[in-house]
Amino acid sequence: MDDYNLEEDEVVLYKGFVFRDDIEGSSNLILTSKKIIFEQAKTIKIGLFKTKTEKVIVDTVMLENIKIYNSKVQIQQKNSKVYVQTTKNNFNINFNSIVEAMKFVTKVTDAITETTISERGTEKVKGAFNKVDDVLGFNTRETLKGVIENGITGTLLKGIKKNKE
């Protein structure tokens, strides 16, 4: 990361060593709020017995180039392998563990959607409640509140809360 300077509104979200199918050898992956950087250490021969190692940026993928379909970021994780679909090309990234792959996928999704995993989960639950309310025609939240306050029999005797139209 010595050669790469962050922009003013850019932060590092994840760092780790990975293998990418289309790049020979291991790479240092740096995920920022704007891009994914693949960096490798290259050994350069200076003299007869002297060598120098420097970091070289092998590839940079802008997060805005990662495909989105039906509001879902097109990154699939299977075990420790992550498949990334971009507008230019598709590639696999191999991580050392499933946990590291999961961290990376979560951070990329957070950066692209500008939401956290808990916010996305909350939206899914709200959507499910709204769908049930529409299909069954009653207010699920008020009915559950009634069950908690009055018990099941009390709620049934007082009536299930209907949706107001």
Tab-separated table of N, CA and C in Angstrom, residues 20-24 91-92:
chain	number	residue	atom	x	y	z
A	20	ARG	N	-5.810	-14.714	-7.348
A	20	ARG	CA	-6.802	-14.441	-8.381
A	20	ARG	C	-6.482	-15.329	-9.566
A	21	ASP	N	-7.512	-15.936	-10.158
A	21	ASP	CA	-7.310	-16.913	-11.228
A	21	ASP	C	-6.534	-16.368	-12.419
A	22	ASP	N	-6.740	-15.099	-12.762
A	22	ASP	CA	-6.092	-14.545	-13.951
A	22	ASP	C	-4.805	-13.767	-13.649
A	23	ILE	N	-4.337	-13.804	-12.403
A	23	ILE	CA	-3.071	-13.162	-12.031
A	23	ILE	C	-2.176	-14.222	-11.402
A	24	GLU	N	-0.952	-14.325	-11.899
A	24	GLU	CA	-0.024	-15.340	-11.394
A	24	GLU	C	0.502	-14.958	-10.013
A	91	PHE	N	-14.076	-12.406	-12.775
A	91	PHE	CA	-12.905	-13.113	-12.248
A	91	PHE	C	-13.210	-13.734	-10.893
A	92	ASN	N	-12.388	-14.714	-10.524
A	92	ASN	CA	-12.480	-15.383	-9.228
A	92	ASN	C	-11.362	-14.898	-8.324
